[in-house]
Short mmCIF file of C-alpha atoms and ligand atoms in Angstrom, two decimals:
data_model
loop_
_atom_site.label_atom_id
_atom_site.label_comp_id
_atom_site.label_asym_id
_atom_site.label_seq_id
_atom_site.Cartn_x
_atom_site.Cartn_y
_atom_site.Cartn_z
CA UNK R 16 136.76 87.08 65.06
CA UNK R 17 133.29 87.54 64.97
CA UNK R 18 130.77 85.65 67.60
CA UNK R 19 127.29 84.88 66.66
CA UNK R 20 124.64 85.07 69.28
CA UNK R 21 122.79 81.74 69.12
CA UNK R 22 118.79 81.80 69.75
CA UNK R 23 118.22 80.35 73.14
CA UNK R 24 116.75 76.92 73.38
CA UNK R 25 114.25 75.99 75.98
CA UNK R 26 112.92 73.00 77.30
CA UNK R 27 110.07 71.44 75.92
CA UNK R 28 107.55 72.06 78.60
CA UNK R 29 108.47 75.98 78.70
CA UNK R 30 108.18 75.96 74.71
CA UNK R 31 104.67 74.32 75.26
CA UNK R 32 103.69 76.77 77.80
CA UNK R 33 104.98 79.49 75.71
CA UNK R 34 102.39 78.29 72.51
CA UNK R 35 99.43 78.19 75.26
CA UNK R 36 100.11 81.75 76.41
CA UNK R 37 100.39 82.75 72.49
CA UNK R 38 97.00 81.00 71.90
CA UNK R 39 95.63 82.51 75.03
CA UNK R 40 94.78 79.06 76.40
CA UNK R 41 94.65 78.70 80.51
CA UNK R 42 97.74 77.38 82.26
CA UNK R 43 97.41 74.20 83.84
CA UNK R 44 98.59 73.00 87.28
CA UNK R 45 101.73 71.70 85.88
CA UNK R 46 102.35 74.82 84.02
CA UNK R 47 102.11 76.83 86.82
CA UNK R 48 104.41 74.70 88.90
CA UNK R 49 106.81 75.08 85.91
CA UNK R 50 106.25 79.35 86.02
CA UNK R 51 107.57 78.80 89.84
CA UNK R 52 110.32 76.52 89.13
CA UNK R 53 112.01 77.34 85.49
CA UNK R 54 115.55 78.86 85.83
CA UNK R 55 114.17 80.91 82.37
CA UNK R 56 113.11 83.89 84.26
CA UNK R 57 113.65 86.40 81.48
CA UNK R 58 111.58 83.79 79.09
CA UNK R 59 108.91 83.69 81.54
CA UNK R 60 108.85 87.58 82.22
CA UNK R 61 108.67 88.10 78.06
CA UNK R 62 105.45 85.73 78.41
CA UNK R 63 104.22 87.68 81.11
CA UNK R 64 105.00 90.91 79.60
CA UNK R 65 103.00 89.66 76.22
CA UNK R 66 99.93 89.15 78.26
CA UNK R 67 100.14 92.56 80.00
CA UNK R 68 100.42 94.23 77.00
CA UNK R 69 97.47 92.76 75.15
CA UNK R 70 95.21 93.83 78.27
CA UNK R 71 96.99 97.03 78.87
CA UNK R 72 99.29 97.96 76.15
CA UNK R 73 101.83 100.59 77.65
CA UNK R 74 99.44 101.87 80.32
CA UNK R 75 101.08 101.51 83.93
CA UNK R 76 98.31 102.72 86.55
CA UNK R 77 99.07 104.27 89.73
CA UNK R 78 96.83 105.75 92.42
CA UNK R 79 96.96 108.67 95.14
CA UNK R 80 96.16 106.87 98.08
CA UNK R 81 96.83 106.79 101.76
CA UNK R 82 97.13 104.23 104.33
CA UNK R 83 95.11 104.45 107.89
CA UNK R 84 95.77 101.87 110.55
CA UNK R 85 93.48 102.85 113.36
CA UNK R 86 95.20 100.22 115.56
CA UNK R 87 97.65 97.68 115.65
CA UNK R 88 96.32 95.93 118.71
CA UNK R 89 95.52 92.26 117.60
CA UNK R 90 94.42 89.31 119.44
CA UNK R 91 96.17 87.22 116.78
CA UNK R 92 99.65 88.95 118.08
CA UNK R 93 101.17 85.50 118.86
CA UNK R 94 99.33 83.58 116.15
CA UNK R 95 100.09 85.53 112.94
CA UNK R 96 104.08 84.79 113.46
CA UNK R 97 104.87 86.68 110.48
CA UNK R 98 103.28 89.52 111.43
CA UNK R 99 105.49 92.74 112.92
CA UNK R 100 103.02 95.05 113.02
CA UNK R 101 100.54 93.87 115.62
CA UNK R 102 101.29 93.94 119.49
CA UNK R 103 99.55 93.66 122.77
CA UNK R 104 98.06 96.36 124.82
CA UNK R 105 100.34 97.87 127.14
CA UNK R 106 103.40 97.12 124.88
CA UNK R 107 105.41 100.03 123.74
CA UNK R 108 104.75 99.79 119.92
CA UNK R 109 100.85 99.58 120.66
CA UNK R 110 98.62 102.27 119.51
CA UNK R 111 94.80 102.64 119.10
CA UNK R 112 93.70 105.96 117.87
CA UNK R 113 90.55 107.62 118.76
CA UNK R 114 87.92 108.52 116.05
CA UNK R 115 89.16 112.42 116.33
CA UNK R 116 92.64 110.90 115.72
CA UNK R 117 91.63 109.15 112.45
CA UNK R 118 90.30 112.01 111.20
CA UNK R 119 93.11 114.32 111.65
CA UNK R 120 95.29 112.09 110.56
CA UNK R 121 93.04 111.39 107.32
CA UNK R 122 93.01 115.23 106.88
CA UNK R 123 96.72 115.45 107.58
CA UNK R 124 97.48 112.43 104.58
CA UNK R 125 95.75 115.09 101.97
CA UNK R 126 92.02 114.83 102.87
CA UNK R 127 90.19 114.83 99.68
CA UNK R 128 92.90 115.56 97.47
CA UNK R 129 93.65 111.76 97.49
CA UNK R 130 91.22 109.34 95.97
CA UNK R 131 91.33 106.41 98.33
CA UNK R 132 91.94 105.67 102.07
CA UNK R 133 93.07 101.98 102.65
CA UNK R 134 92.14 101.17 106.19
CA UNK R 135 93.20 98.11 108.01
CA UNK R 136 94.23 96.89 111.43
CA UNK R 137 94.54 94.46 114.12
CA UNK R 138 91.69 92.71 115.91
CA UNK R 139 91.45 94.71 119.06
CA UNK R 140 89.81 93.15 121.84
CA UNK R 141 87.81 96.03 123.24
CA UNK R 142 86.43 97.87 119.85
CA UNK R 143 82.95 97.26 119.05
CA UNK R 144 81.97 96.68 115.37
CA UNK R 145 79.84 100.28 116.47
CA UNK R 146 83.07 101.85 116.88
CA UNK R 147 83.94 101.07 113.23
CA UNK R 148 80.85 102.01 111.76
CA UNK R 149 81.10 105.07 113.11
CA UNK R 150 84.79 105.90 112.23
CA UNK R 151 83.67 105.05 108.27
CA UNK R 152 80.58 107.17 108.56
CA UNK R 153 82.93 110.13 110.29
CA UNK R 154 85.27 109.73 107.36
CA UNK R 155 82.59 109.59 104.63
CA UNK R 156 81.10 112.62 106.22
CA UNK R 157 84.52 114.63 106.23
CA UNK R 158 85.95 113.23 102.97
CA UNK R 159 82.83 112.36 100.80
CA UNK R 160 85.08 111.84 97.55
CA UNK R 161 87.46 109.54 98.79
CA UNK R 162 87.04 105.73 98.40
CA UNK R 163 87.06 103.61 101.62
CA UNK R 164 88.94 100.53 100.77
CA UNK R 165 89.02 99.01 104.07
CA UNK R 166 89.30 95.92 106.34
CA UNK R 167 91.10 92.41 105.38
CA UNK R 168 88.53 89.30 105.37
CA UNK R 169 90.22 88.39 108.62
CA UNK R 170 88.72 91.51 110.23
CA UNK R 171 85.56 90.95 108.64
CA UNK R 172 85.32 87.77 109.92
CA UNK R 173 86.30 89.16 113.23
CA UNK R 174 83.12 91.56 113.05
CA UNK R 175 80.77 88.77 112.19
CA UNK R 176 82.16 86.52 115.17
CA UNK R 177 82.10 89.69 117.67
CA UNK R 178 78.35 90.72 116.52
CA UNK R 179 77.16 87.25 116.24
CA UNK R 180 75.88 87.99 112.57
CA UNK R 181 76.46 86.71 109.14
CA UNK R 182 79.47 87.92 106.66
CA UNK R 183 76.75 89.31 104.61
CA UNK R 184 74.92 91.36 107.41
CA UNK R 185 78.39 92.77 108.09
CA UNK R 186 79.40 93.65 104.63
CA UNK R 187 75.94 95.32 104.59
CA UNK R 188 76.32 97.45 107.35
CA UNK R 189 80.11 98.77 106.20
CA UNK R 190 78.59 99.08 102.81
CA UNK R 191 75.88 101.56 104.56
CA UNK R 192 78.62 103.29 106.59
CA UNK R 193 81.02 104.30 103.32
CA UNK R 194 82.63 100.99 102.17
CA UNK R 195 83.70 100.72 98.99
CA UNK R 196 85.83 97.77 98.43
CA UNK R 197 88.08 95.26 100.38
CA UNK R 198 91.83 94.95 100.37
CA UNK R 199 93.02 91.85 99.52
CA UNK R 200 95.20 91.18 102.67
CA UNK R 201 95.07 88.39 105.32
CA UNK R 202 94.99 85.74 102.29
CA UNK R 203 98.67 84.71 103.05
CA UNK R 204 99.03 80.90 101.72
CA UNK R 205 95.71 79.26 101.58
CA UNK R 206 97.25 75.73 102.13
CA UNK R 207 96.62 74.30 105.95
CA UNK R 208 100.24 73.03 105.71
CA UNK R 209 101.33 76.33 105.62
CA UNK R 210 98.66 77.97 107.75
CA UNK R 211 99.42 75.81 110.35
CA UNK R 212 102.66 77.03 111.06
CA UNK R 213 102.61 80.91 110.21
CA UNK R 214 99.22 81.43 111.48
CA UNK R 215 97.64 78.76 113.41
CA UNK R 216 93.68 79.69 114.30
CA UNK R 217 93.31 82.66 112.00
CA UNK R 218 90.36 82.69 109.66
CA UNK R 219 91.08 79.60 107.04
CA UNK R 220 91.21 79.62 103.40
CA UNK R 221 87.53 78.48 102.88
CA UNK R 222 86.26 81.54 105.35
CA UNK R 223 88.71 83.86 103.29
CA UNK R 224 87.35 82.77 100.21
CA UNK R 225 83.86 82.66 101.66
CA UNK R 226 84.06 86.44 103.02
CA UNK R 227 85.56 87.55 99.26
CA UNK R 228 82.50 85.27 97.46
CA UNK R 229 79.54 87.56 99.59
CA UNK R 230 81.31 90.97 98.98
CA UNK R 231 81.32 89.94 95.49
CA UNK R 232 77.85 88.77 95.38
CA UNK R 233 76.72 92.04 96.92
CA UNK R 234 78.27 93.89 93.99
CA UNK R 235 81.71 94.79 96.24
CA UNK R 236 84.83 94.40 94.74
CA UNK R 237 87.77 93.43 96.20
CA UNK R 238 92.11 92.43 95.82
CA UNK R 239 93.57 89.35 96.64
CA UNK R 240 97.23 88.64 98.18
CA UNK R 241 99.58 86.19 98.52
CA UNK R 242 102.26 86.33 101.16
CA UNK R 243 105.65 84.12 99.78
CA UNK R 244 109.23 83.89 100.56
CA UNK R 245 108.72 82.19 104.21
CA UNK R 246 108.29 78.56 104.73
CA UNK R 247 105.86 77.52 101.53
CA UNK R 248 106.57 75.31 98.62
CA UNK R 249 105.67 75.84 95.04
CA UNK R 250 102.94 73.49 95.01
CA UNK R 251 101.39 75.77 97.98
CA UNK R 252 101.38 78.74 95.70
CA UNK R 253 100.03 76.81 92.98
CA UNK R 254 97.13 75.72 95.02
CA UNK R 255 96.58 79.14 96.15
CA UNK R 256 96.73 80.99 92.81
CA UNK R 257 94.43 78.13 91.37
CA UNK R 258 91.78 78.66 94.22
CA UNK R 259 91.99 82.58 93.36
CA UNK R 260 91.34 81.71 89.91
CA UNK R 261 88.08 79.33 90.40
CA UNK R 262 86.44 82.24 92.33
CA UNK R 263 87.19 84.64 90.20
CA UNK R 264 85.47 82.65 87.35
CA UNK R 265 82.51 82.16 89.58
CA UNK R 266 82.18 85.77 90.62
CA UNK R 267 84.38 88.16 88.54
CA UNK R 268 84.60 90.41 91.53
CA UNK R 269 88.40 90.50 91.95
CA UNK R 270 90.36 93.77 90.67
CA UNK R 271 94.06 93.23 91.30
CA UNK R 272 96.23 90.33 92.60
CA UNK R 273 99.42 91.63 94.63
CA UNK R 274 102.10 89.01 95.23
CA UNK R 275 103.43 90.22 98.75
CA UNK R 276 106.97 89.49 99.68
CA UNK R 277 107.95 88.52 103.38
CA UNK R 278 109.69 90.50 105.14
CA UNK R 279 111.64 88.96 108.04
CA UNK R 280 112.38 91.15 111.10
CA UNK R 281 110.67 91.78 114.50
CA UNK R 282 108.41 88.75 114.58
CA UNK R 283 108.20 85.54 115.53
CA UNK R 284 108.78 83.57 112.51
CA UNK R 285 112.51 83.05 113.31
CA UNK R 286 113.73 83.73 109.57
CA UNK R 287 116.13 85.73 108.21
CA UNK R 288 116.19 86.26 104.88
CA UNK R 289 114.24 88.73 102.77
CA UNK R 290 113.01 87.72 99.08
CA UNK R 291 115.65 88.32 96.12
CA UNK R 292 114.76 90.45 93.35
CA UNK R 293 114.35 87.73 90.93
CA UNK R 294 112.05 85.79 93.35
CA UNK R 295 109.66 88.86 93.11
CA UNK R 296 109.66 89.16 89.64
CA UNK R 297 109.00 85.67 89.22
CA UNK R 298 106.06 85.75 91.30
CA UNK R 299 104.36 89.07 89.24
CA UNK R 300 105.09 86.92 86.12
CA UNK R 301 103.85 83.71 87.20
CA UNK R 302 100.65 85.58 88.73
CA UNK R 303 100.02 87.56 85.39
CA UNK R 304 100.19 83.98 83.31
CA UNK R 305 98.22 81.95 85.82
CA UNK R 306 95.24 84.63 86.86
CA UNK R 307 94.63 84.88 83.49
CA UNK R 308 90.68 86.08 84.76
CA UNK R 309 92.33 89.12 86.91
CA UNK R 310 92.43 92.38 85.33
CA UNK R 311 95.32 93.67 87.26
CA UNK R 312 98.64 92.68 88.52
CA UNK R 313 100.01 95.11 91.24
CA UNK R 314 103.66 95.52 91.61
CA UNK R 315 103.60 96.89 95.56
CA UNK R 316 106.48 99.47 95.20
CA UNK R 317 106.45 99.87 99.04
CA UNK R 318 107.74 96.13 99.53
CA UNK R 319 109.64 95.78 96.63
CA UNK R 320 111.25 98.96 95.86
CA UNK R 321 110.44 101.76 93.20
CA UNK R 322 113.50 100.27 91.32
CA UNK R 323 112.26 96.84 91.02
CA UNK R 324 108.44 97.76 90.79
CA UNK R 325 109.88 99.43 87.69
CA UNK R 326 111.23 96.26 86.35
CA UNK R 327 108.07 94.58 87.15
CA UNK R 328 106.27 96.55 84.65
CA UNK R 329 108.07 94.29 82.15
CA UNK R 330 107.42 91.39 83.96
CA UNK R 331 103.60 91.13 83.86
CA UNK R 332 102.61 94.05 86.34
CA UNK R 333 100.34 96.94 85.24
CA UNK R 334 99.78 98.75 88.59
CA UNK R 335 102.24 100.53 90.94
CA UNK R 336 99.75 100.93 93.64
CA UNK R 337 99.62 104.76 94.95
CA UNK R 338 101.92 107.72 96.31
CA UNK R 339 101.17 106.41 99.95
CA UNK R 340 102.98 108.71 102.41
CA UNK R 341 103.26 106.43 105.47
CA UNK R 342 103.26 102.93 105.76
CA UNK R 343 103.59 100.37 108.58
CA UNK R 344 103.10 97.33 107.94
CA UNK R 345 106.32 96.63 105.85
CA UNK R 346 108.56 99.08 107.79
CA UNK R 347 107.70 97.69 111.09
CA UNK R 348 108.74 94.27 109.50
CA UNK R 349 112.12 95.71 108.36
CA UNK R 350 111.34 97.44 105.05
CA UNK R 351 113.51 100.08 104.20
CA UNK R 352 112.02 101.41 100.89
CA UNK R 353 110.69 104.92 101.02
CA UNK R 354 107.30 105.80 102.05
CA UNK R 355 106.46 108.52 99.74
CA UNK R 356 106.97 109.32 96.19
CA UNK R 357 105.32 112.34 94.54
CA UNK R 358 103.43 112.11 91.65
CA UNK R 359 106.16 113.61 89.20
CA UNK R 360 108.44 111.09 90.57
CA UNK R 361 106.26 108.49 90.42
CA UNK R 362 105.25 109.15 86.66
CA UNK R 363 109.15 109.42 85.85
CA UNK R 364 109.59 106.18 87.11
CA UNK R 365 106.91 104.75 85.06
CA UNK R 366 108.03 106.86 81.84
CA UNK R 367 111.31 105.53 82.21
CA UNK R 368 110.22 101.87 82.18
CA UNK R 369 108.78 102.91 78.72
CA UNK R 370 104.84 103.06 80.27
CA UNK R 371 102.24 105.53 80.06
CA UNK R 372 101.46 106.67 83.58
CA UNK R 373 97.61 106.71 84.18
CA UNK R 374 96.35 107.85 87.41
CA UNK R 375 93.24 105.57 88.57
CA UNK R 376 90.72 105.64 91.11
CA UNK R 377 90.40 102.35 93.23
CA UNK R 378 88.08 100.84 90.53
CA UNK R 379 90.74 101.57 87.90
CA UNK R 380 88.42 104.41 86.04
CA UNK R 381 91.36 106.84 84.93
CA UNK R 382 91.11 110.24 86.52
CA UNK R 383 91.75 113.83 84.70
CA UNK R 384 93.36 116.65 86.70
CA UNK R 385 93.98 120.15 85.77
CA UNK R 386 97.85 120.44 84.97
CA UNK R 387 98.26 122.74 88.14
CA UNK R 388 97.30 119.92 90.37
CA UNK R 389 99.50 117.22 89.11
CA UNK R 390 102.47 119.31 89.41
O1 V47 E 426 97.97 90.19 105.04
C1 V47 E 426 102.02 91.19 107.18
C2 V47 E 426 101.17 91.16 105.09
C3 V47 E 426 99.06 92.12 104.69
C4 V47 E 426 104.11 90.92 106.83
O2 V47 E 426 94.50 95.06 98.46
C5 V47 E 426 103.62 90.96 105.85
O3 V47 E 426 95.77 96.91 97.30
C6 V47 E 426 105.31 90.57 104.56
O4 V47 E 426 97.20 93.31 102.13
N1 V47 E 426 106.04 90.75 105.58
C7 V47 E 426 98.60 93.13 104.41
N2 V47 E 426 104.04 90.78 104.37
C8 V47 E 426 98.60 93.98 103.12
C9 V47 E 426 97.93 94.05 102.38
C10 V47 E 426 97.97 94.98 100.95
C11 V47 E 426 99.20 95.73 100.88
C12 V47 E 426 99.22 96.76 99.61
C13 V47 E 426 97.82 96.70 99.04
C14 V47 E 426 96.75 95.72 98.97
C15 V47 E 426 95.50 95.94 98.33
C16 V47 E 426 96.83 94.96 100.23
O5 V47 E 426 100.72 92.28 104.95
C17 V47 E 426 98.70 91.00 105.31
C18 V47 E 426 100.09 90.21 105.40
O6 V47 E 426 99.81 88.94 104.03
N3 V47 E 426 102.05 90.98 106.02
N4 V47 E 426 103.46 91.07 107.87
C19 V47 E 426 105.45 90.72 106.84
N5 V47 E 426 106.25 90.59 108.05
#
């Protein structure tokens, strides 16, 4: 007996959505909602992949980066219920590096062999803005070629509050000290219904957007994130993505969007579940389809595992993040992924996914290294 495989039939709204993607039309709020709810995940992935291929062909970007977290002591330790990284002064897991420790850590992590230091930390009650400026100058002096992607919008807002100066002034002083760009953290979910539950009192959505708008207007590029897999509903995520898309229309300053999967351990949220693989892929694919003006979508392998991030290269993502080495935010929240991939491992993973691995710097310029340096 022979079996014929019937072509899959999709509901009309999904067929319309596919036509819009094919014609390069912008997706509406309802379309975005459909992306978050349709059971046809493979179809969604295929559509996202078609957009990804139009933009980047087979290329999968990665970078050689290291994380530096100078302190995890944070005034929002109780308010940011989802965060497992933060600590109060005196707690066993609290730390604060000295400047010398920051420089030693940076040197041990590869110094100027890497192209990016990703620097974020808690809002320490006793560290002055000058302390951070000196740290940035010290890093730049020792590792002049390394791009400093530093401080979430939350930290920028905190410095402005500490110094009683504007966001623009904070960013200007940081730029003079060596800041190259802002990472995308602190966005969580913009909608107040969710923010009030997961991070009441922290910088609100309007303020987060204002920090990034100011940075972009000053020529400082940034990334954006969205934390999913906790108490949020699809409507909240649609609102989040559309606010980001609006800001990008206005400024064009975002490089990359990174959906961040919630990790439930060691925090005050009281939730027990990790996100599932299909949920992670859906968020990446939806981001690629809705954020039509973002150049890059990052599958952060540290967070969703190298294996799933590899699959994500066919679900709309074009960036794998970096080689890292030591990651704390997710590993304190229960992540069991490796913290380091060597360059050959990373390239093999991407080639196996049918991609051409391309090393990039923070701003997505491709980097050529002599063969001996890449072994
Ligand atoms: O803002 C904190 C998230 C973010 C948890 O710009 C958690 O290239 C899950 O923004 N479970 C910081 N997430 C990390 C970040 C980032 C990561 C990688 C690349 C870039 C980039 C930026 O981590 C925080 C928060 O949303 N986070 N705790 C948790 N338990």
